[in-house]
Short mmCIF file of C-alpha atoms in Angstrom, two decimals:
data_model
loop_
_atom_site.label_atom_id
_atom_site.label_comp_id
_atom_site.label_asym_id
_atom_site.label_seq_id
_atom_site.Cartn_x
_atom_site.Cartn_y
_atom_site.Cartn_z
CA MET A 1 -129.97 80.47 -54.11
CA SER A 2 -126.64 82.49 -52.82
CA GLY A 3 -126.59 83.00 -48.70
CA PHE A 4 -125.80 86.44 -47.67
CA ALA A 5 -122.78 88.22 -45.35
CA HIS A 6 -122.26 91.54 -43.71
CA SER A 7 -119.82 92.43 -41.49
CA VAL A 8 -119.86 94.16 -38.44
CA GLY A 9 -117.11 94.99 -36.14
CA GLY A 10 -114.60 93.80 -38.23
CA GLN A 11 -116.14 90.43 -38.21
CA THR A 12 -118.37 88.41 -41.14
CA TRP A 13 -121.51 87.50 -40.22
CA ARG A 14 -123.07 84.53 -43.33
CA PHE A 15 -126.17 83.81 -43.93
CA ASP A 16 -126.67 80.13 -45.34
CA SER A 17 -130.64 81.34 -46.63
CA LEU A 18 -133.77 84.08 -46.56
CA ARG A 19 -135.00 82.51 -43.81
CA GLU A 20 -132.01 82.26 -41.64
CA VAL A 21 -131.45 86.09 -42.43
CA MET A 22 -134.87 86.87 -41.92
CA ALA A 23 -134.68 85.50 -37.87
CA LYS A 24 -131.70 86.51 -37.05
CA ALA A 25 -132.38 90.02 -38.39
CA SER A 26 -135.62 90.07 -36.07
CA PRO A 27 -135.48 92.11 -32.50
CA ALA A 28 -134.37 89.79 -29.74
CA ARG A 29 -137.21 88.11 -28.27
CA SER A 30 -137.65 84.82 -26.44
CA GLY A 31 -139.96 82.57 -28.81
CA ASP A 32 -136.83 82.80 -31.85
CA ARG A 33 -134.46 81.52 -28.78
CA LEU A 34 -136.63 79.01 -27.67
CA ALA A 35 -136.83 77.56 -31.47
CA GLY A 36 -132.92 77.63 -31.97
CA VAL A 37 -132.94 80.64 -35.61
CA ALA A 38 -132.95 83.73 -32.95
CA ALA A 39 -129.67 85.48 -33.68
CA GLY A 40 -126.31 84.50 -31.55
CA SER A 41 -125.35 88.33 -30.07
CA ASP A 42 -126.27 91.75 -30.86
CA ALA A 43 -123.29 92.38 -33.81
CA GLU A 44 -125.00 88.86 -35.50
CA ARG A 45 -128.86 91.11 -35.15
CA VAL A 46 -127.34 93.83 -36.74
CA ALA A 47 -124.92 91.80 -39.14
CA ALA A 48 -128.40 90.41 -40.59
CA GLN A 49 -130.79 93.86 -40.30
CA MET A 50 -128.03 94.98 -42.24
CA ALA A 51 -127.49 92.26 -44.92
CA LEU A 52 -131.49 92.12 -44.87
CA ALA A 53 -131.73 95.77 -46.00
CA ASP A 54 -129.72 95.07 -49.07
CA ILE A 55 -131.80 92.21 -50.27
CA PRO A 56 -134.37 93.28 -53.36
CA LEU A 57 -137.73 92.81 -53.26
CA LYS A 58 -138.41 90.74 -56.19
CA ARG A 59 -136.20 87.58 -53.68
CA PHE A 60 -139.53 87.51 -51.81
CA LEU A 61 -140.75 85.93 -55.39
CA ASP A 62 -138.37 83.61 -55.66
CA GLU A 63 -137.22 81.80 -52.55
CA ALA A 64 -140.76 80.75 -50.10
CA LEU A 65 -139.53 80.80 -46.96
CA ILE A 66 -142.48 77.67 -46.56
CA PRO A 67 -141.98 75.26 -49.87
CA TYR A 68 -145.22 75.84 -52.18
CA GLU A 69 -145.91 72.63 -52.25
CA SER A 70 -145.56 71.74 -49.03
CA ASP A 71 -147.41 74.67 -47.72
CA GLU A 72 -151.32 76.39 -48.87
CA VAL A 73 -150.74 79.78 -47.23
CA THR A 74 -147.53 80.00 -49.76
CA ARG A 75 -149.41 79.01 -52.26
CA LEU A 76 -151.61 81.66 -51.65
CA ILE A 77 -149.80 83.93 -50.42
CA ILE A 78 -147.62 83.12 -53.72
CA ASP A 79 -151.17 82.26 -56.18
CA THR A 80 -152.75 86.19 -55.71
CA HIS A 81 -150.06 88.07 -55.25
CA ASP A 82 -151.19 91.22 -57.80
CA ARG A 83 -147.95 92.41 -59.83
CA GLN A 84 -149.23 95.05 -61.18
CA ALA A 85 -149.61 96.79 -57.30
CA PHE A 86 -146.42 95.74 -56.50
CA ALA A 87 -144.72 97.30 -59.36
CA PRO A 88 -144.46 100.67 -57.75
CA VAL A 89 -141.73 99.39 -54.85
CA SER A 90 -140.87 96.58 -57.23
CA HIS A 91 -137.36 98.23 -58.07
CA LEU A 92 -137.19 98.39 -54.38
CA THR A 93 -134.95 97.04 -52.00
CA VAL A 94 -136.01 95.94 -48.41
CA GLY A 95 -134.10 99.20 -47.13
CA GLY A 96 -135.09 101.09 -49.78
CA LEU A 97 -139.27 100.24 -49.21
CA ARG A 98 -138.34 101.21 -45.86
CA ASP A 99 -137.20 104.69 -46.83
CA TRP A 100 -139.86 105.10 -49.03
CA LEU A 101 -142.30 104.47 -46.74
CA LEU A 102 -140.82 107.07 -44.39
CA GLY A 103 -141.12 109.60 -47.51
CA ASP A 104 -144.94 111.49 -48.43
CA ALA A 105 -144.75 109.81 -51.40
CA ALA A 106 -146.41 107.18 -48.86
CA ASP A 107 -149.70 108.59 -48.59
CA GLU A 108 -153.41 106.92 -47.60
CA THR A 109 -154.03 106.35 -51.40
CA SER A 110 -150.83 105.36 -52.80
CA LEU A 111 -150.45 102.81 -49.51
CA ARG A 112 -154.09 100.77 -50.08
CA ALA A 113 -153.21 100.93 -53.40
CA LEU A 114 -149.69 99.41 -52.89
CA ALA A 115 -151.34 96.25 -50.08
CA PRO A 116 -151.88 93.69 -52.78
CA GLY A 117 -148.51 93.70 -54.04
CA LEU A 118 -146.78 93.08 -50.87
CA THR A 119 -146.66 89.90 -49.68
CA PRO A 120 -146.47 88.87 -45.48
CA GLU A 121 -142.44 88.70 -45.97
CA MET A 122 -141.67 91.10 -47.92
CA ALA A 123 -143.63 93.27 -44.50
CA ALA A 124 -142.45 91.10 -41.97
CA ALA A 125 -138.78 92.14 -43.32
CA VAL A 126 -138.57 96.13 -43.69
CA SER A 127 -140.75 95.71 -39.89
CA LYS A 128 -137.56 93.92 -38.60
CA ILE A 129 -135.64 97.70 -39.90
CA MET A 130 -137.40 99.93 -38.52
CA ARG A 131 -137.27 101.86 -35.01
CA VAL A 132 -140.80 102.06 -33.09
CA GLN A 133 -141.32 105.78 -34.41
CA ASP A 134 -141.33 103.68 -38.02
CA LEU A 135 -143.70 102.06 -37.29
CA VAL A 136 -146.04 103.92 -35.14
CA LEU A 137 -145.54 106.54 -37.86
CA VAL A 138 -146.43 104.46 -41.59
CA ALA A 139 -149.34 102.73 -39.61
CA GLN A 140 -151.24 105.59 -39.13
CA LYS A 141 -151.27 107.23 -42.55
CA ILE A 142 -153.03 103.58 -43.07
CA ARG A 143 -156.41 103.45 -42.72
CA VAL A 144 -159.14 99.71 -43.51
CA VAL A 145 -161.92 100.06 -43.28
CA THR A 146 -165.02 97.16 -42.87
CA ARG A 147 -168.22 97.70 -42.14
CA PHE A 148 -171.03 95.17 -40.96
CA ARG A 149 -173.42 97.09 -39.04
CA ASN A 150 -171.10 99.85 -38.13
CA THR A 151 -167.43 101.75 -39.95
CA MET A 152 -164.92 100.67 -38.59
CA GLY A 153 -161.54 102.14 -38.96
CA LEU A 154 -161.81 105.75 -39.88
CA ARG A 155 -159.18 108.48 -39.06
CA GLY A 156 -159.31 109.68 -35.70
CA ARG A 157 -161.55 106.70 -34.33
CA MET A 158 -160.59 103.46 -32.32
CA SER A 159 -163.46 100.78 -31.31
CA THR A 160 -163.83 98.29 -28.83
CA ARG A 161 -164.29 94.89 -28.62
CA LEU A 162 -166.91 94.68 -25.37
CA GLN A 163 -165.82 90.65 -23.97
CA PRO A 164 -168.37 89.79 -20.92
CA ASN A 165 -167.40 86.58 -20.09
CA HIS A 166 -167.54 84.98 -17.61
CA PRO A 167 -166.29 81.68 -15.84
CA THR A 168 -170.11 79.92 -15.88
CA ASP A 169 -171.63 81.99 -18.66
CA ASP A 170 -173.69 83.77 -16.40
CA PRO A 171 -176.56 85.02 -18.17
CA ALA A 172 -176.59 87.59 -15.46
CA GLY A 173 -173.15 88.00 -14.72
CA ILE A 174 -173.06 88.43 -18.60
CA ALA A 175 -175.34 90.53 -18.98
CA ALA A 176 -173.95 93.12 -16.37
CA SER A 177 -170.63 93.48 -17.58
CA VAL A 178 -172.39 94.40 -20.47
CA LEU A 179 -174.14 96.67 -19.26
CA ASP A 180 -170.90 98.06 -17.06
CA GLY A 181 -169.70 98.62 -21.19
CA LEU A 182 -171.76 100.06 -23.13
CA LEU A 183 -171.71 102.82 -20.11
CA TYR A 184 -168.04 103.41 -20.63
CA GLY A 185 -168.83 103.81 -24.37
CA ASN A 186 -167.85 100.39 -24.94
CA GLY A 187 -168.59 97.48 -27.88
CA ASP A 188 -169.02 99.05 -30.55
CA ALA A 189 -165.55 97.05 -32.90
CA MET A 190 -168.37 93.83 -31.66
CA LEU A 191 -169.51 92.14 -28.23
CA GLY A 192 -167.62 89.34 -28.30
CA ILE A 193 -167.92 86.54 -25.85
CA ASN A 194 -165.32 83.57 -25.27
CA PRO A 195 -167.37 81.02 -23.88
CA ALA A 196 -166.65 78.58 -20.64
CA THR A 197 -167.87 75.63 -22.81
CA ASP A 198 -167.47 74.18 -26.59
CA SER A 199 -171.59 73.36 -26.15
CA LEU A 200 -173.28 73.87 -28.30
CA GLN A 201 -176.90 74.23 -27.00
CA SER A 202 -174.73 77.06 -24.86
CA ILE A 203 -172.68 78.91 -27.31
CA CYS A 204 -176.41 79.00 -29.17
CA THR A 205 -177.92 80.42 -25.85
CA LEU A 206 -174.89 83.45 -25.46
CA LEU A 207 -176.03 84.66 -29.73
CA GLU A 208 -179.60 84.75 -28.85
CA MET A 209 -178.68 86.61 -25.89
CA LEU A 210 -176.31 88.87 -27.54
CA ASP A 211 -179.18 89.79 -29.76
CA ALA A 212 -182.04 90.20 -27.80
CA ILE A 213 -179.41 93.17 -25.91
CA ILE A 214 -178.87 94.39 -29.40
CA GLN A 215 -182.47 94.50 -30.48
CA ARG A 216 -183.84 96.04 -27.33
CA TYR A 217 -181.77 98.66 -27.37
CA GLU A 218 -181.22 99.13 -30.65
CA ILE A 219 -177.39 99.33 -30.80
CA PRO A 220 -175.81 99.60 -34.35
CA THR A 221 -173.12 97.16 -33.15
CA GLN A 222 -172.80 93.23 -34.19
CA SER A 223 -171.94 90.35 -31.72
CA CYS A 224 -169.81 87.01 -31.71
CA VAL A 225 -169.30 83.81 -29.74
CA LEU A 226 -165.57 83.26 -29.77
CA THR A 227 -166.21 79.36 -30.74
CA HIS A 228 -164.53 76.99 -33.68
CA VAL A 229 -165.86 78.06 -36.76
CA THR A 230 -167.35 74.58 -37.54
CA SER A 231 -169.60 74.97 -34.14
CA SER A 232 -170.24 78.15 -35.27
CA ILE A 233 -171.17 76.46 -39.06
CA GLU A 234 -173.80 73.74 -37.11
CA ALA A 235 -175.18 76.66 -35.82
CA ILE A 236 -176.58 79.02 -38.78
CA ASN A 237 -177.95 75.59 -39.35
CA ARG A 238 -179.56 75.40 -35.99
CA GLY A 239 -180.77 79.03 -36.67
CA ALA A 240 -179.06 81.24 -34.23
CA PRO A 241 -178.84 85.11 -34.78
CA LEU A 242 -174.52 84.94 -35.96
CA ASP A 243 -172.82 88.16 -37.15
CA LEU A 244 -169.82 87.50 -36.28
CA VAL A 245 -167.47 84.10 -38.29
CA PHE A 246 -163.95 83.53 -35.03
CA GLN A 247 -161.65 81.81 -36.03
CA SER A 248 -158.19 81.09 -34.19
CA ILE A 249 -155.56 81.82 -37.64
CA ALA A 250 -151.77 81.15 -38.38
CA GLY A 251 -149.50 81.48 -40.49
CA THR A 252 -148.46 78.21 -41.34
CA GLU A 253 -150.82 75.26 -42.95
CA ALA A 254 -149.85 72.74 -39.72
CA ALA A 255 -150.12 75.44 -37.60
CA ASN A 256 -153.88 76.37 -39.38
CA ALA A 257 -153.98 72.10 -38.64
CA SER A 258 -153.48 72.09 -34.82
CA PHE A 259 -156.15 74.68 -34.26
CA GLY A 260 -158.72 72.00 -36.81
CA VAL A 261 -158.84 74.49 -40.06
CA SER A 262 -157.37 74.49 -43.12
CA LEU A 263 -158.73 77.74 -46.08
CA SER A 264 -161.38 75.37 -47.79
CA ILE A 265 -163.47 74.83 -43.50
CA LEU A 266 -162.67 78.99 -43.51
CA GLN A 267 -164.61 79.02 -47.16
CA GLU A 268 -167.15 77.04 -45.79
CA GLY A 269 -167.23 79.35 -42.57
CA HIS A 270 -167.25 82.64 -44.97
CA GLU A 271 -170.20 81.27 -47.15
CA ALA A 272 -172.35 80.08 -44.50
CA GLY A 273 -171.70 83.80 -42.21
CA LEU A 274 -172.74 84.99 -45.86
CA SER A 275 -176.09 83.26 -46.24
CA GLN A 276 -177.46 85.12 -43.10
CA LYS A 277 -177.25 88.93 -44.65
CA ARG A 278 -177.17 90.03 -40.98
CA GLY A 279 -175.66 92.96 -41.87
CA THR A 280 -177.29 96.71 -42.66
CA LEU A 281 -173.83 98.83 -44.29
CA GLY A 282 -171.64 96.06 -45.12
CA ASP A 283 -170.62 91.97 -45.30
CA ASN A 284 -167.38 92.23 -44.33
CA LEU A 285 -168.08 89.20 -41.26
CA MET A 286 -165.19 87.32 -39.82
CA TYR A 287 -162.87 87.85 -37.37
CA PHE A 288 -160.02 85.44 -37.06
CA GLU A 289 -157.66 85.98 -34.08
CA THR A 290 -153.41 85.20 -34.47
CA GLY A 291 -150.57 86.05 -31.99
CA GLN A 292 -146.85 85.60 -32.24
CA GLY A 293 -145.13 82.48 -31.01
CA SER A 294 -148.34 80.09 -32.46
CA ALA A 295 -146.66 78.47 -34.81
CA LEU A 296 -144.07 77.76 -33.07
CA SER A 297 -146.47 76.46 -29.84
CA ALA A 298 -147.74 74.07 -32.37
CA ASN A 299 -143.92 72.48 -34.09
CA ALA A 300 -145.08 73.93 -37.16
CA HIS A 301 -143.09 77.18 -38.06
CA HIS A 302 -140.76 75.50 -40.13
CA GLY A 303 -137.87 76.92 -38.87
CA VAL A 304 -139.39 80.52 -39.50
CA ASP A 305 -139.47 83.25 -37.01
CA GLN A 306 -141.92 84.16 -35.28
CA GLN A 307 -142.80 87.76 -36.21
CA THR A 308 -142.73 86.27 -39.66
CA CYS A 309 -145.39 82.94 -38.95
CA GLU A 310 -147.73 86.23 -37.48
CA THR A 311 -147.41 87.97 -40.93
CA ARG A 312 -147.75 85.33 -42.92
CA ALA A 313 -151.08 84.45 -41.21
CA TYR A 314 -152.20 87.95 -42.42
CA ALA A 315 -152.88 86.58 -45.93
CA VAL A 316 -155.28 83.85 -45.11
CA ALA A 317 -157.57 87.30 -43.03
CA ARG A 318 -157.63 89.10 -45.75
CA HIS A 319 -158.23 86.43 -48.42
CA PHE A 320 -161.41 85.99 -46.27
CA LYS A 321 -162.22 90.27 -46.32
CA PRO A 322 -162.61 90.44 -42.02
CA PHE A 323 -164.31 92.64 -40.58
CA LEU A 324 -162.09 92.72 -37.81
CA VAL A 325 -158.51 91.07 -37.00
CA ASN A 326 -157.13 91.23 -33.48
CA THR A 327 -153.05 89.81 -32.79
CA VAL A 328 -153.89 88.94 -28.95
CA VAL A 329 -150.14 90.07 -28.25
CA GLY A 330 -149.02 88.74 -25.16
CA PHE A 331 -151.57 86.25 -24.29
CA ILE A 332 -149.03 83.07 -25.22
CA GLY A 333 -146.81 83.69 -22.35
CA PRO A 334 -143.50 85.29 -21.58
CA GLU A 335 -141.53 81.35 -23.70
CA TYR A 336 -142.73 84.03 -26.49
CA LEU A 337 -142.23 87.47 -25.34
CA TYR A 338 -141.18 87.66 -22.55
CA ASN A 339 -141.35 91.15 -20.82
CA GLY A 340 -142.48 94.13 -21.22
CA LYS A 341 -140.79 95.55 -23.81
CA GLN A 342 -140.77 92.32 -26.62
CA ILE A 343 -144.52 92.04 -26.35
CA ILE A 344 -144.50 96.66 -26.89
CA ARG A 345 -142.50 95.87 -30.04
CA ALA A 346 -144.34 92.57 -31.08
CA GLY A 347 -148.37 94.35 -30.82
CA LEU A 348 -146.83 97.62 -33.70
CA GLU A 349 -144.90 95.13 -35.97
CA ASP A 350 -148.59 92.96 -36.20
CA HIS A 351 -150.56 96.30 -36.38
CA PHE A 352 -148.08 97.84 -38.32
CA CYS A 353 -147.44 94.85 -40.96
CA ALA A 354 -151.12 93.93 -41.45
CA LYS A 355 -151.66 97.49 -41.71
CA LEU A 356 -149.09 97.44 -44.36
CA LEU A 357 -151.09 94.66 -46.43
CA GLY A 358 -154.39 95.73 -46.44
CA VAL A 359 -156.07 94.15 -42.93
CA PRO A 360 -157.84 95.91 -40.18
CA MET A 361 -156.05 95.04 -36.85
CA GLY A 362 -156.62 95.94 -33.50
CA CYS A 363 -154.89 94.84 -30.53
CA ASP A 364 -155.79 93.10 -27.65
CA ILE A 365 -152.84 95.21 -25.37
CA CYS A 366 -152.48 91.85 -22.98
CA TYR A 367 -150.30 90.50 -20.56
CA THR A 368 -150.37 86.80 -18.41
CA ASN A 369 -149.63 86.68 -15.41
CA HIS A 370 -146.10 85.08 -14.94
CA ALA A 371 -144.72 87.17 -17.87
CA GLU A 372 -142.08 90.07 -17.13
CA ALA A 373 -144.97 92.30 -18.11
CA ASP A 374 -147.36 94.90 -16.36
CA GLN A 375 -150.18 97.31 -16.25
CA ASP A 376 -147.81 100.11 -17.21
CA ASP A 377 -146.50 98.37 -19.74
CA MET A 378 -149.72 98.14 -21.05
CA ASP A 379 -150.60 102.24 -21.04
CA MET A 380 -147.27 102.51 -23.44
CA LEU A 381 -148.45 99.99 -25.78
CA LEU A 382 -151.99 101.14 -25.74
CA THR A 383 -151.11 105.13 -26.40
CA LEU A 384 -148.66 103.78 -28.60
CA LEU A 385 -150.95 101.70 -31.18
CA GLY A 386 -153.24 104.53 -30.55
CA VAL A 387 -151.49 107.36 -31.94
CA ALA A 388 -150.60 104.26 -34.51
CA GLY A 389 -154.09 104.65 -35.65
CA ILE A 390 -155.02 100.47 -33.83
CA ASN A 391 -158.35 99.67 -35.40
CA PHE A 392 -159.86 98.61 -31.72
CA ILE A 393 -158.91 96.99 -28.95
CA MET A 394 -160.59 95.84 -26.13
CA GLY A 395 -162.71 95.76 -23.42
CA ILE A 396 -162.54 94.09 -19.81
CA PRO A 397 -164.18 94.64 -16.39
CA GLY A 398 -161.38 95.89 -13.98
CA SER A 399 -157.99 94.62 -16.91
CA ASP A 400 -158.70 91.12 -15.46
CA ASP A 401 -160.62 88.71 -17.23
CA VAL A 402 -162.19 86.53 -14.77
CA MET A 403 -162.40 83.20 -17.74
CA LEU A 404 -159.34 83.19 -19.32
CA ASN A 405 -157.09 84.38 -16.18
CA TYR A 406 -155.20 87.08 -18.44
CA GLN A 407 -154.32 91.57 -17.91
CA THR A 408 -155.78 92.79 -20.55
CA THR A 409 -157.33 96.49 -20.91
CA SER A 410 -160.08 97.58 -19.58
CA PHE A 411 -163.33 100.42 -20.63
CA HIS A 412 -161.57 102.79 -18.55
CA ASP A 413 -159.02 102.46 -20.45
CA ALA A 414 -160.78 103.13 -23.61
CA LEU A 415 -162.41 106.00 -22.61
CA TYR A 416 -158.89 107.55 -21.49
CA ALA A 417 -157.29 106.61 -25.11
CA ARG A 418 -160.00 108.74 -26.53
CA GLN A 419 -159.53 111.88 -23.90
CA THR A 420 -155.89 111.61 -24.35
CA LEU A 421 -155.92 111.36 -28.37
CA GLY A 422 -158.87 113.12 -29.12
CA LEU A 423 -159.92 109.95 -30.49
CA LYS A 424 -164.18 108.46 -30.81
CA PRO A 425 -166.13 105.61 -31.69
CA ALA A 426 -167.58 103.89 -34.55
CA PRO A 427 -170.19 107.48 -36.50
CA GLU A 428 -172.99 104.79 -36.41
CA PHE A 429 -172.42 104.00 -32.25
CA GLU A 430 -171.28 107.79 -31.17
CA GLU A 431 -174.13 108.72 -32.40
CA TRP A 432 -176.10 105.89 -30.50
CA LEU A 433 -174.03 106.82 -27.47
CA ALA A 434 -175.47 110.56 -27.45
CA ARG A 435 -179.28 109.67 -28.37
CA MET A 436 -178.84 107.17 -24.89
CA GLU A 437 -176.75 109.95 -22.87
CA ILE A 438 -174.28 108.25 -21.88
CA LEU A 439 -171.09 109.77 -23.55
CA ARG A 440 -171.72 113.02 -25.00
CA GLN A 441 -168.26 115.35 -26.36
CA GLN A 442 -167.77 117.45 -24.86
CA ASP A 443 -164.23 120.27 -27.22
CA GLY A 444 -164.16 117.27 -29.75
CA ARG A 445 -163.69 115.53 -26.34
CA VAL A 446 -165.48 112.06 -25.09
CA GLN A 447 -166.39 112.26 -22.16
CA MET A 448 -169.23 110.71 -19.40
CA ALA A 449 -172.35 111.74 -19.72
CA GLY A 450 -172.18 112.10 -15.64
CA GLN A 451 -175.39 110.48 -14.72
CA LEU A 452 -177.23 107.12 -15.36
CA PRO A 453 -179.79 107.52 -18.19
CA GLY A 454 -182.82 106.29 -17.72
CA ALA A 455 -182.51 103.66 -20.70
CA PHE A 456 -180.96 101.51 -18.73
CA ARG A 457 -182.00 102.64 -14.82
CA HIS A 458 -184.57 99.42 -15.65
CA ALA A 459 -182.44 96.86 -17.14
CA LEU A 460 -179.26 97.89 -14.09
CA ALA A 461 -182.27 97.61 -11.07
CA GLN A 462 -182.83 93.51 -12.71
CA LEU A 463 -179.59 92.95 -12.34
CA SER A 464 -179.33 94.17 -8.83
#
């Protein structure tokens, strides 16, 4: 395949491959610089973006960024591509796709139909030439709805994963966080614990604890303990009450191998989860986490920029019809996303690309303590993603995860977003909150009831 060229300010820039023009068109971020694939100057980046805008979308079907023969994610992308769904935009360039997406013809119905016809590389490419407002505008048109015990992704709704992590997996500490989160209306996406240990016995104990809380209070939600998929399979074999099957995934075969997974292992986990038949409204039961930089950190990026590698992970996710997918956007650290500006841009890119591909995307709006970012940056990203129609965010006591040692969004942050933007929890969970006298609707907005519901007074007394 021939290369690409474009002139800026009297200088002509040449790019030898689709992989190179994609990488150099990416907005600046520390991970691409670390990998040695970033543009060397703002002028070169603009030249690459202009060259990228002129590339026909069909080119992405002819030139694989990572060879078909050596990568099972590439094979999945090519083998499952829906040419009929692609047909309405098949004549467009990357720039033409941007214009179409911003137009009125790209509505919720047409975007849903288009999703199987887009490859991750096409989605990544168009995101690279879009402004922040473009990413927000297009993403808010798209709704990806999934169901297990409740319904995620409906318009006007924003859910939360209640994350009651504890540094020693202490049941009383976890229960206190769960109660705190529920009283702020958190937990409709799931009650999800990152365990402090990989002990299978401990994992089963946590699953039983979460299930007991859900059953006791008849909460229309689901639980998850974020252990390796093979541990989830073994927990299912032992009879543990497992709802959602978790796994971290990436966009290349080699990066997934560094997580100890392959497409066949994920398929085994999916089938094990289905065998439980624990969903009451649907059978979307996989929970995946992703993040820009994971392929680079495993030296498994094949010279592809980190945002394109990330978007390729969404092809893996959508193959298994997940209930939730979560980009843990600032968790890997400043080596990959240096500051608040880069984290904000990455979070919006991830959400846009995932929704464009038909993936039910949420975001852990977060940063590590050694990044050049703070809570003001997270407030901005939270608000932007709320406007963009994010499926769910995190809910953590005080924004500070005491087990994983990073900063994210709190129970209060979710309440802020719902009140400010007029968003509601999942409908089944909203009804439960009203029945339990936890939250109420006032002028169409979610508000706290203002007093401790009687159903939880006994539980609080036990914890204290």
